[in-house]
Amino acid sequence: MKIPKVFISYSHDSLEHKKWVLELAIRMRNNGIDALIDQWELQPGDDLPHFMETQLANSDSVLMICSDKYVKKANEGTGGVGYEKMIITSNLLSNIDSNKIIPIIRQSGTHIVPTFLKTKIYIDFSIDDHYEFSFDELLRTIHNSPLLKKPEIGNNPFKDNINTPELKAHDGVLNLMKVVVKYFESSSMDYVGYDLIRKEINISRIMLDMLISEAISLGYLFQSSQTKSIYLKEKGKIYALNNKLV
């Protein structure tokens, strides 16, 4: 599995703020994220603009720690923060995807982001008592593991004839019936071989046996106890017509 690389952009507001960012980065690394900050990536004499350009381009996500001073520098276009803003909002690096920018609110009593980020949803780290909740949200965002997942869409309850509700079987039986009807239609024989069905439907023997048992209980199929061959019953033929399998 690919380890997500995350560049953390912030302003050096104070020693306390630098320490907060450093601890955030360390904790992210301890939770499977390759977090990058200047505090351990740069040495005296290194090229700061080149570092910014490289990290913004190569990272999977970019955290922008929106303290009051950070927002001011970004809006005014000053310092390293201003340079990073210029990179993102210009065509200097065409391969930067703006969707990977995640604003992080670290303010007192306000929730302000730089003007060029005002349309983006942020994660609020401004309340220390809510830190764990915010950190969990950040981890889930970066690892693409949302707390709430969109449920699958169920079947239309009005699709089938309301007078024959038994015709609405679950998808496994429907797939089984498609195979049985396919070979019944293409052959002059009244039965379909068990092994042929298993090969066609490509599921485990146990699962196939369960589906056959369900179809038999619904009155669609009959299975020979000696040869295990499958026969299509009259009710199964009606099912095939109602579900447009022929």
C-alpha atoms as a PDB file:
ATOM      1  CA  MET A   1       0.000   0.000   0.000  1.00  0.00           C
ATOM      2  CA  LYS A   2       1.319   3.431  -0.918  1.00  0.00           C
ATOM      3  CA  ILE A   3       2.232   5.662   2.024  1.00  0.00           C
ATOM      4  CA  PRO A   4       0.627   9.100   1.521  1.00  0.00           C
ATOM      5  CA  LYS A   5       3.105  11.986   1.405  1.00  0.00           C
ATOM      6  CA  VAL A   6       1.901  15.203   3.050  1.00  0.00           C
ATOM      7  CA  PHE A   7       3.670  18.570   2.991  1.00  0.00           C
ATOM      8  CA  ILE A   8       2.862  20.900   5.894  1.00  0.00           C
ATOM      9  CA  SER A   9       2.890  24.599   5.071  1.00  0.00           C
ATOM     10  CA  TYR A  10       2.865  27.025   8.014  1.00  0.00           C
ATOM     11  CA  SER A  11       4.285  30.331   9.177  1.00  0.00           C
ATOM     12  CA  HIS A  12       6.853  30.662  11.959  1.00  0.00           C
ATOM     13  CA  ASP A  13       4.569  32.652  14.241  1.00  0.00           C
ATOM     14  CA  SER A  14       6.258  31.667  17.499  1.00  0.00           C
ATOM     15  CA  LEU A  15       8.272  28.883  19.104  1.00  0.00           C
ATOM     16  CA  GLU A  16       5.049  27.541  20.594  1.00  0.00           C
ATOM     17  CA  HIS A  17       3.392  27.410  17.160  1.00  0.00           C
ATOM     18  CA  LYS A  18       6.446  25.734  15.574  1.00  0.00           C
ATOM     19  CA  LYS A  19       6.357  23.130  18.367  1.00  0.00           C
ATOM     20  CA  TRP A  20       2.633  22.501  17.763  1.00  0.00           C
ATOM     21  CA  VAL A  21       3.245  21.925  14.048  1.00  0.00           C
ATOM     22  CA  LEU A  22       6.227  19.676  14.784  1.00  0.00           C
ATOM     23  CA  GLU A  23       4.184  17.528  17.175  1.00  0.00           C
ATOM     24  CA  LEU A  24       1.380  17.287  14.603  1.00  0.00           C
ATOM     25  CA  ALA A  25       3.850  16.103  11.954  1.00  0.00           C
ATOM     26  CA  ILE A  26       5.421  13.543  14.296  1.00  0.00           C
ATOM     27  CA  ARG A  27       2.031  12.118  15.210  1.00  0.00           C
ATOM     28  CA  MET A  28       1.041  11.916  11.538  1.00  0.00           C
ATOM     29  CA  ARG A  29       4.219   9.953  10.781  1.00  0.00           C
ATOM     30  CA  ASN A  30       3.389   7.616  13.668  1.00  0.00           C
ATOM     31  CA  ASN A  31       0.037   6.969  11.967  1.00  0.00           C
ATOM     32  CA  GLY A  32       1.240   5.914   8.521  1.00  0.00           C
ATOM     33  CA  ILE A  33       1.707   9.305   6.844  1.00  0.00           C
ATOM     34  CA  ASP A  34       4.956  10.622   5.391  1.00  0.00           C
ATOM     35  CA  ALA A  35       4.605  14.126   6.856  1.00  0.00           C
ATOM     36  CA  LEU A  36       7.199  16.670   5.678  1.00  0.00           C
ATOM     37  CA  ILE A  37       8.075  19.982   7.341  1.00  0.00           C
ATOM     38  CA  ASP A  38      10.983  22.365   6.971  1.00  0.00           C
ATOM     39  CA  GLN A  39      12.146  21.784  10.555  1.00  0.00           C
ATOM     40  CA  TRP A  40      13.723  18.450   9.672  1.00  0.00           C
ATOM     41  CA  GLU A  41      14.031  18.774   5.892  1.00  0.00           C
ATOM     42  CA  LEU A  42      16.077  21.990   5.593  1.00  0.00           C
ATOM     43  CA  GLN A  43      19.573  22.923   6.713  1.00  0.00           C
ATOM     44  CA  PRO A  44      21.362  26.285   6.577  1.00  0.00           C
ATOM     45  CA  GLY A  45      22.302  26.998   2.968  1.00  0.00           C
ATOM     46  CA  ASP A  46      19.438  24.997   1.449  1.00  0.00           C
ATOM     47  CA  ASP A  47      17.322  26.559  -1.304  1.00  0.00           C
ATOM     48  CA  LEU A  48      13.970  27.409   0.296  1.00  0.00           C
ATOM     49  CA  PRO A  49      12.032  28.216  -2.923  1.00  0.00           C
ATOM     50  CA  HIS A  50      13.214  24.964  -4.535  1.00  0.00           C
ATOM     51  CA  PHE A  51      12.149  23.016  -1.426  1.00  0.00           C
ATOM     52  CA  MET A  52       8.677  24.566  -1.544  1.00  0.00           C
ATOM     53  CA  GLU A  53       8.212  23.943  -5.258  1.00  0.00           C
ATOM     54  CA  THR A  54       9.363  20.333  -4.968  1.00  0.00           C
ATOM     55  CA  GLN A  55       7.206  19.456  -1.971  1.00  0.00           C
ATOM     56  CA  LEU A  56       4.095  21.162  -3.337  1.00  0.00           C
ATOM     57  CA  ALA A  57       4.447  19.256  -6.599  1.00  0.00           C
ATOM     58  CA  ASN A  58       5.393  15.825  -5.227  1.00  0.00           C
ATOM     59  CA  SER A  59       3.135  15.536  -2.186  1.00  0.00           C
ATOM     60  CA  ASP A  60      -0.205  13.748  -2.253  1.00  0.00           C
ATOM     61  CA  SER A  61      -1.709  16.359   0.064  1.00  0.00           C
ATOM     62  CA  VAL A  62      -0.709  19.768   1.377  1.00  0.00           C
ATOM     63  CA  LEU A  63      -1.777  20.964   4.811  1.00  0.00           C
ATOM     64  CA  MET A  64      -1.957  24.730   5.155  1.00  0.00           C
ATOM     65  CA  ILE A  65      -1.919  25.634   8.845  1.00  0.00           C
ATOM     66  CA  CYS A  66      -4.079  28.750   8.830  1.00  0.00           C
ATOM     67  CA  SER A  67      -2.982  30.764  11.837  1.00  0.00           C
ATOM     68  CA  ASP A  68      -3.790  34.477  11.894  1.00  0.00           C
ATOM     69  CA  LYS A  69      -0.303  35.401  10.659  1.00  0.00           C
ATOM     70  CA  TYR A  70      -0.371  32.703   7.977  1.00  0.00           C
ATOM     71  CA  VAL A  71      -3.631  34.077   6.533  1.00  0.00           C
ATOM     72  CA  LYS A  72      -2.242  37.637   6.582  1.00  0.00           C
ATOM     73  CA  LYS A  73       0.982  36.622   4.794  1.00  0.00           C
ATOM     74  CA  ALA A  74      -0.925  34.587   2.200  1.00  0.00           C
ATOM     75  CA  ASN A  75      -3.330  37.404   1.401  1.00  0.00           C
ATOM     76  CA  GLU A  76      -0.518  39.963   1.222  1.00  0.00           C
ATOM     77  CA  GLY A  77       1.779  37.614  -0.718  1.00  0.00           C
ATOM     78  CA  THR A  78       4.694  38.000   1.694  1.00  0.00           C
ATOM     79  CA  GLY A  79       7.328  35.557   2.915  1.00  0.00           C
ATOM     80  CA  GLY A  80       7.463  31.866   2.214  1.00  0.00           C
ATOM     81  CA  VAL A  81       3.715  31.569   2.665  1.00  0.00           C
ATOM     82  CA  GLY A  82       3.191  34.158  -0.058  1.00  0.00           C
ATOM     83  CA  TYR A  83       5.561  32.292  -2.359  1.00  0.00           C
ATOM     84  CA  GLU A  84       3.684  29.016  -1.814  1.00  0.00           C
ATOM     85  CA  LYS A  85       0.433  30.796  -2.580  1.00  0.00           C
ATOM     86  CA  MET A  86       1.941  32.107  -5.824  1.00  0.00           C
ATOM     87  CA  ILE A  87       2.995  28.599  -6.833  1.00  0.00           C
ATOM     88  CA  ILE A  88      -0.458  27.143  -6.216  1.00  0.00           C
ATOM     89  CA  THR A  89      -2.459  29.943  -7.831  1.00  0.00           C
ATOM     90  CA  SER A  90      -0.245  30.327 -10.901  1.00  0.00           C
ATOM     91  CA  ASN A  91       0.860  28.050 -13.704  1.00  0.00           C
ATOM     92  CA  LEU A  92       4.404  27.819 -12.332  1.00  0.00           C
ATOM     93  CA  LEU A  93       3.838  24.157 -11.521  1.00  0.00           C
ATOM     94  CA  SER A  94       1.104  22.884 -13.814  1.00  0.00           C
ATOM     95  CA  ASN A  95       1.016  19.471 -12.159  1.00  0.00           C
ATOM     96  CA  ILE A  96      -0.201  20.777  -8.801  1.00  0.00           C
ATOM     97  CA  ASP A  97      -3.742  19.611  -8.138  1.00  0.00           C
ATOM     98  CA  SER A  98      -5.552  22.234  -6.054  1.00  0.00           C
ATOM     99  CA  ASN A  99      -7.880  19.530  -4.709  1.00  0.00           C
ATOM    100  CA  LYS A 100      -5.068  18.194  -2.579  1.00  0.00           C
ATOM    101  CA  ILE A 101      -4.889  21.389  -0.482  1.00  0.00           C
ATOM    102  CA  ILE A 102      -6.382  20.898   3.018  1.00  0.00           C
ATOM    103  CA  PRO A 103      -6.805  24.059   5.134  1.00  0.00           C
ATOM    104  CA  ILE A 104      -6.171  23.551   8.862  1.00  0.00           C
ATOM    105  CA  ILE A 105      -7.624  26.198  11.190  1.00  0.00           C
ATOM    106  CA  ARG A 106      -5.301  27.077  14.075  1.00  0.00           C
ATOM    107  CA  GLN A 107      -6.702  30.355  15.380  1.00  0.00           C
ATOM    108  CA  SER A 108      -8.374  31.786  18.456  1.00  0.00           C
ATOM    109  CA  GLY A 109     -12.027  32.671  18.036  1.00  0.00           C
ATOM    110  CA  THR A 110     -11.932  32.950  14.237  1.00  0.00           C
ATOM    111  CA  HIS A 111     -12.111  30.564  11.288  1.00  0.00           C
ATOM    112  CA  ILE A 112     -10.457  32.521   8.509  1.00  0.00           C
ATOM    113  CA  VAL A 113      -8.609  31.033   5.547  1.00  0.00           C
ATOM    114  CA  PRO A 114      -6.614  32.824   2.843  1.00  0.00           C
ATOM    115  CA  THR A 115      -8.777  34.312   0.111  1.00  0.00           C
ATOM    116  CA  PHE A 116      -7.624  31.753  -2.457  1.00  0.00           C
ATOM    117  CA  LEU A 117      -8.781  28.913  -0.140  1.00  0.00           C
ATOM    118  CA  LYS A 118     -12.157  30.374   0.875  1.00  0.00           C
ATOM    119  CA  THR A 119     -14.159  27.801  -1.122  1.00  0.00           C
ATOM    120  CA  LYS A 120     -12.477  24.823   0.535  1.00  0.00           C
ATOM    121  CA  ILE A 121     -13.761  22.846   3.512  1.00  0.00           C
ATOM    122  CA  TYR A 122     -11.339  23.070   6.408  1.00  0.00           C
ATOM    123  CA  ILE A 123     -10.494  20.980   9.482  1.00  0.00           C
ATOM    124  CA  ASP A 124     -10.728  22.936  12.719  1.00  0.00           C
ATOM    125  CA  PHE A 125      -7.824  22.522  15.161  1.00  0.00           C
ATOM    126  CA  SER A 126      -8.489  25.788  16.990  1.00  0.00           C
ATOM    127  CA  ILE A 127     -10.053  24.147  20.077  1.00  0.00           C
ATOM    128  CA  ASP A 128      -7.482  22.074  21.985  1.00  0.00           C
ATOM    129  CA  ASP A 129     -10.174  20.050  23.770  1.00  0.00           C
ATOM    130  CA  HIS A 130     -11.378  18.823  20.346  1.00  0.00           C
ATOM    131  CA  TYR A 131      -7.894  17.903  19.130  1.00  0.00           C
ATOM    132  CA  GLU A 132      -8.449  14.130  19.042  1.00  0.00           C
ATOM    133  CA  PHE A 133     -11.645  14.484  17.015  1.00  0.00           C
ATOM    134  CA  SER A 134      -9.938  16.854  14.566  1.00  0.00           C
ATOM    135  CA  PHE A 135      -6.872  14.622  14.268  1.00  0.00           C
ATOM    136  CA  ASP A 136      -9.066  11.586  13.539  1.00  0.00           C
ATOM    137  CA  GLU A 137     -10.847  13.560  10.807  1.00  0.00           C
ATOM    138  CA  LEU A 138      -7.468  14.546   9.331  1.00  0.00           C
ATOM    139  CA  LEU A 139      -6.171  10.961   9.334  1.00  0.00           C
ATOM    140  CA  ARG A 140      -9.343   9.645   7.734  1.00  0.00           C
ATOM    141  CA  THR A 141      -9.163  12.343   5.048  1.00  0.00           C
ATOM    142  CA  ILE A 142      -5.556  11.583   4.121  1.00  0.00           C
ATOM    143  CA  HIS A 143      -5.977   7.796   4.276  1.00  0.00           C
ATOM    144  CA  ASN A 144      -9.283   8.054   2.371  1.00  0.00           C
ATOM    145  CA  SER A 145     -11.081   6.163   5.154  1.00  0.00           C
ATOM    146  CA  PRO A 146     -14.254   8.181   5.847  1.00  0.00           C
ATOM    147  CA  LEU A 147     -16.177   7.532   9.041  1.00  0.00           C
ATOM    148  CA  LEU A 148     -19.456   7.493   7.098  1.00  0.00           C
ATOM    149  CA  LYS A 149     -19.642   5.578   3.832  1.00  0.00           C
ATOM    150  CA  LYS A 150     -22.349   5.967   1.224  1.00  0.00           C
ATOM    151  CA  PRO A 151     -24.633   2.896   1.344  1.00  0.00           C
ATOM    152  CA  GLU A 152     -25.335   0.834  -1.733  1.00  0.00           C
ATOM    153  CA  ILE A 153     -28.574   1.546  -3.596  1.00  0.00           C
ATOM    154  CA  GLY A 154     -31.186  -1.120  -3.040  1.00  0.00           C
ATOM    155  CA  ASN A 155     -33.690  -2.558  -5.479  1.00  0.00           C
ATOM    156  CA  ASN A 156     -36.713  -0.614  -6.673  1.00  0.00           C
ATOM    157  CA  PRO A 157     -39.562  -2.011  -4.540  1.00  0.00           C
ATOM    158  CA  PHE A 158     -42.076  -1.238  -7.303  1.00  0.00           C
ATOM    159  CA  LYS A 159     -40.202  -2.823 -10.209  1.00  0.00           C
ATOM    160  CA  ASP A 160     -41.822  -6.246 -10.069  1.00  0.00           C
ATOM    161  CA  ASN A 161     -45.471  -7.151 -10.332  1.00  0.00           C
ATOM    162  CA  ILE A 162     -47.019  -6.526  -6.900  1.00  0.00           C
ATOM    163  CA  ASN A 163     -49.206  -9.625  -7.358  1.00  0.00           C
ATOM    164  CA  THR A 164     -46.172 -11.901  -7.670  1.00  0.00           C
ATOM    165  CA  PRO A 165     -43.686 -10.694  -5.030  1.00  0.00           C
ATOM    166  CA  GLU A 166     -42.009 -14.089  -4.997  1.00  0.00           C
ATOM    167  CA  LEU A 167     -40.618 -13.300  -8.449  1.00  0.00           C
ATOM    168  CA  LYS A 168     -38.269 -10.780  -6.874  1.00  0.00           C
ATOM    169  CA  ALA A 169     -35.402 -13.020  -5.722  1.00  0.00           C
ATOM    170  CA  HIS A 170     -32.066 -11.821  -4.458  1.00  0.00           C
ATOM    171  CA  ASP A 171     -29.235 -11.136  -6.917  1.00  0.00           C
ATOM    172  CA  GLY A 172     -27.466 -14.472  -6.330  1.00  0.00           C
ATOM    173  CA  VAL A 173     -30.511 -16.440  -7.403  1.00  0.00           C
ATOM    174  CA  LEU A 174     -31.008 -14.117 -10.339  1.00  0.00           C
ATOM    175  CA  ASN A 175     -27.445 -14.789 -11.551  1.00  0.00           C
ATOM    176  CA  LEU A 176     -27.977 -18.525 -11.126  1.00  0.00           C
ATOM    177  CA  MET A 177     -31.193 -18.410 -13.105  1.00  0.00           C
ATOM    178  CA  LYS A 178     -29.495 -16.448 -15.903  1.00  0.00           C
ATOM    179  CA  VAL A 179     -27.014 -19.302 -16.355  1.00  0.00           C
ATOM    180  CA  VAL A 180     -29.624 -22.059 -16.141  1.00  0.00           C
ATOM    181  CA  VAL A 181     -31.943 -20.314 -18.613  1.00  0.00           C
ATOM    182  CA  LYS A 182     -29.052 -19.584 -20.975  1.00  0.00           C
ATOM    183  CA  TYR A 183     -28.134 -23.269 -21.313  1.00  0.00           C
ATOM    184  CA  PHE A 184     -31.754 -24.420 -21.280  1.00  0.00           C
ATOM    185  CA  GLU A 185     -32.452 -22.155 -24.267  1.00  0.00           C
ATOM    186  CA  SER A 186     -29.332 -23.202 -26.192  1.00  0.00           C
ATOM    187  CA  SER A 187     -29.774 -26.958 -25.725  1.00  0.00           C
ATOM    188  CA  SER A 188     -32.405 -29.572 -26.539  1.00  0.00           C
ATOM    189  CA  MET A 189     -31.839 -31.197 -23.159  1.00  0.00           C
ATOM    190  CA  ASP A 190     -34.247 -30.595 -20.279  1.00  0.00           C
ATOM    191  CA  TYR A 191     -31.454 -30.267 -17.742  1.00  0.00           C
ATOM    192  CA  VAL A 192     -28.189 -28.405 -17.182  1.00  0.00           C
ATOM    193  CA  GLY A 193     -25.109 -30.060 -15.712  1.00  0.00           C
ATOM    194  CA  TYR A 194     -24.034 -28.976 -12.222  1.00  0.00           C
ATOM    195  CA  ASP A 195     -20.359 -28.653 -13.214  1.00  0.00           C
ATOM    196  CA  LEU A 196     -21.274 -26.557 -16.244  1.00  0.00           C
ATOM    197  CA  ILE A 197     -23.203 -24.128 -14.050  1.00  0.00           C
ATOM    198  CA  ARG A 198     -20.361 -23.940 -11.529  1.00  0.00           C
ATOM    199  CA  LYS A 199     -17.850 -23.181 -14.245  1.00  0.00           C
ATOM    200  CA  GLU A 200     -20.059 -20.489 -15.776  1.00  0.00           C
ATOM    201  CA  ILE A 201     -21.112 -18.704 -12.593  1.00  0.00           C
ATOM    202  CA  ASN A 202     -17.570 -18.841 -11.122  1.00  0.00           C
ATOM    203  CA  ILE A 203     -18.341 -19.011  -7.400  1.00  0.00           C
ATOM    204  CA  SER A 204     -17.462 -21.467  -4.633  1.00  0.00           C
ATOM    205  CA  ARG A 205     -19.207 -24.825  -4.497  1.00  0.00           C
ATOM    206  CA  ILE A 206     -20.720 -24.001  -1.106  1.00  0.00           C
ATOM    207  CA  MET A 207     -22.183 -20.724  -2.354  1.00  0.00           C
ATOM    208  CA  LEU A 208     -23.537 -22.402  -5.490  1.00  0.00           C
ATOM    209  CA  ASP A 209     -25.189 -25.142  -3.434  1.00  0.00           C
ATOM    210  CA  MET A 210     -26.833 -22.495  -1.248  1.00  0.00           C
ATOM    211  CA  LEU A 211     -28.154 -20.618  -4.280  1.00  0.00           C
ATOM    212  CA  ILE A 212     -29.489 -23.808  -5.841  1.00  0.00           C
ATOM    213  CA  SER A 213     -31.205 -24.721  -2.559  1.00  0.00           C
ATOM    214  CA  GLU A 214     -32.814 -21.271  -2.414  1.00  0.00           C
ATOM    215  CA  ALA A 215     -34.001 -21.486  -6.027  1.00  0.00           C
ATOM    216  CA  ILE A 216     -35.406 -24.958  -5.339  1.00  0.00           C
ATOM    217  CA  SER A 217     -37.251 -23.684  -2.240  1.00  0.00           C
ATOM    218  CA  LEU A 218     -38.758 -20.920  -4.389  1.00  0.00           C
ATOM    219  CA  GLY A 219     -39.996 -23.539  -6.835  1.00  0.00           C
ATOM    220  CA  TYR A 220     -37.804 -22.417  -9.761  1.00  0.00           C
ATOM    221  CA  LEU A 221     -35.527 -25.466 -10.078  1.00  0.00           C
ATOM    222  CA  PHE A 222     -35.345 -29.200  -9.429  1.00  0.00           C
ATOM    223  CA  GLN A 223     -32.095 -31.087  -8.824  1.00  0.00           C
ATOM    224  CA  SER A 224     -31.556 -34.773  -9.486  1.00  0.00           C
ATOM    225  CA  SER A 225     -30.283 -36.569  -6.371  1.00  0.00           C
ATOM    226  CA  GLN A 226     -28.287 -38.997  -8.521  1.00  0.00           C
ATOM    227  CA  THR A 227     -26.638 -36.809 -11.191  1.00  0.00           C
ATOM    228  CA  LYS A 228     -26.982 -33.394  -9.490  1.00  0.00           C
ATOM    229  CA  SER A 229     -28.267 -32.071 -12.823  1.00  0.00           C
ATOM    230  CA  ILE A 230     -30.501 -29.008 -12.654  1.00  0.00           C
ATOM    231  CA  TYR A 231     -33.979 -28.937 -14.208  1.00  0.00           C
ATOM    232  CA  LEU A 232     -35.968 -25.773 -14.903  1.00  0.00           C
ATOM    233  CA  LYS A 233     -39.485 -26.012 -13.462  1.00  0.00           C
ATOM    234  CA  GLU A 234     -42.582 -24.268 -14.774  1.00  0.00           C
ATOM    235  CA  LYS A 235     -42.384 -21.580 -12.103  1.00  0.00           C
ATOM    236  CA  GLY A 236     -38.745 -21.029 -13.054  1.00  0.00           C
ATOM    237  CA  LYS A 237     -39.794 -20.458 -16.652  1.00  0.00           C
ATOM    238  CA  ILE A 238     -42.309 -17.843 -15.487  1.00  0.00           C
ATOM    239  CA  TYR A 239     -39.546 -16.231 -13.423  1.00  0.00           C
ATOM    240  CA  ALA A 240     -37.332 -16.127 -16.520  1.00  0.00           C
ATOM    241  CA  LEU A 241     -40.019 -14.388 -18.551  1.00  0.00           C
ATOM    242  CA  ASN A 242     -40.867 -11.884 -15.837  1.00  0.00           C
ATOM    243  CA  ASN A 243     -37.202 -10.986 -15.334  1.00  0.00           C
ATOM    244  CA  LYS A 244     -36.531 -10.810 -19.073  1.00  0.00           C
ATOM    245  CA  LEU A 245     -33.924 -13.573 -19.066  1.00  0.00           C
ATOM    246  CA  VAL A 246     -35.099 -14.676 -22.518  1.00  0.00           C
END
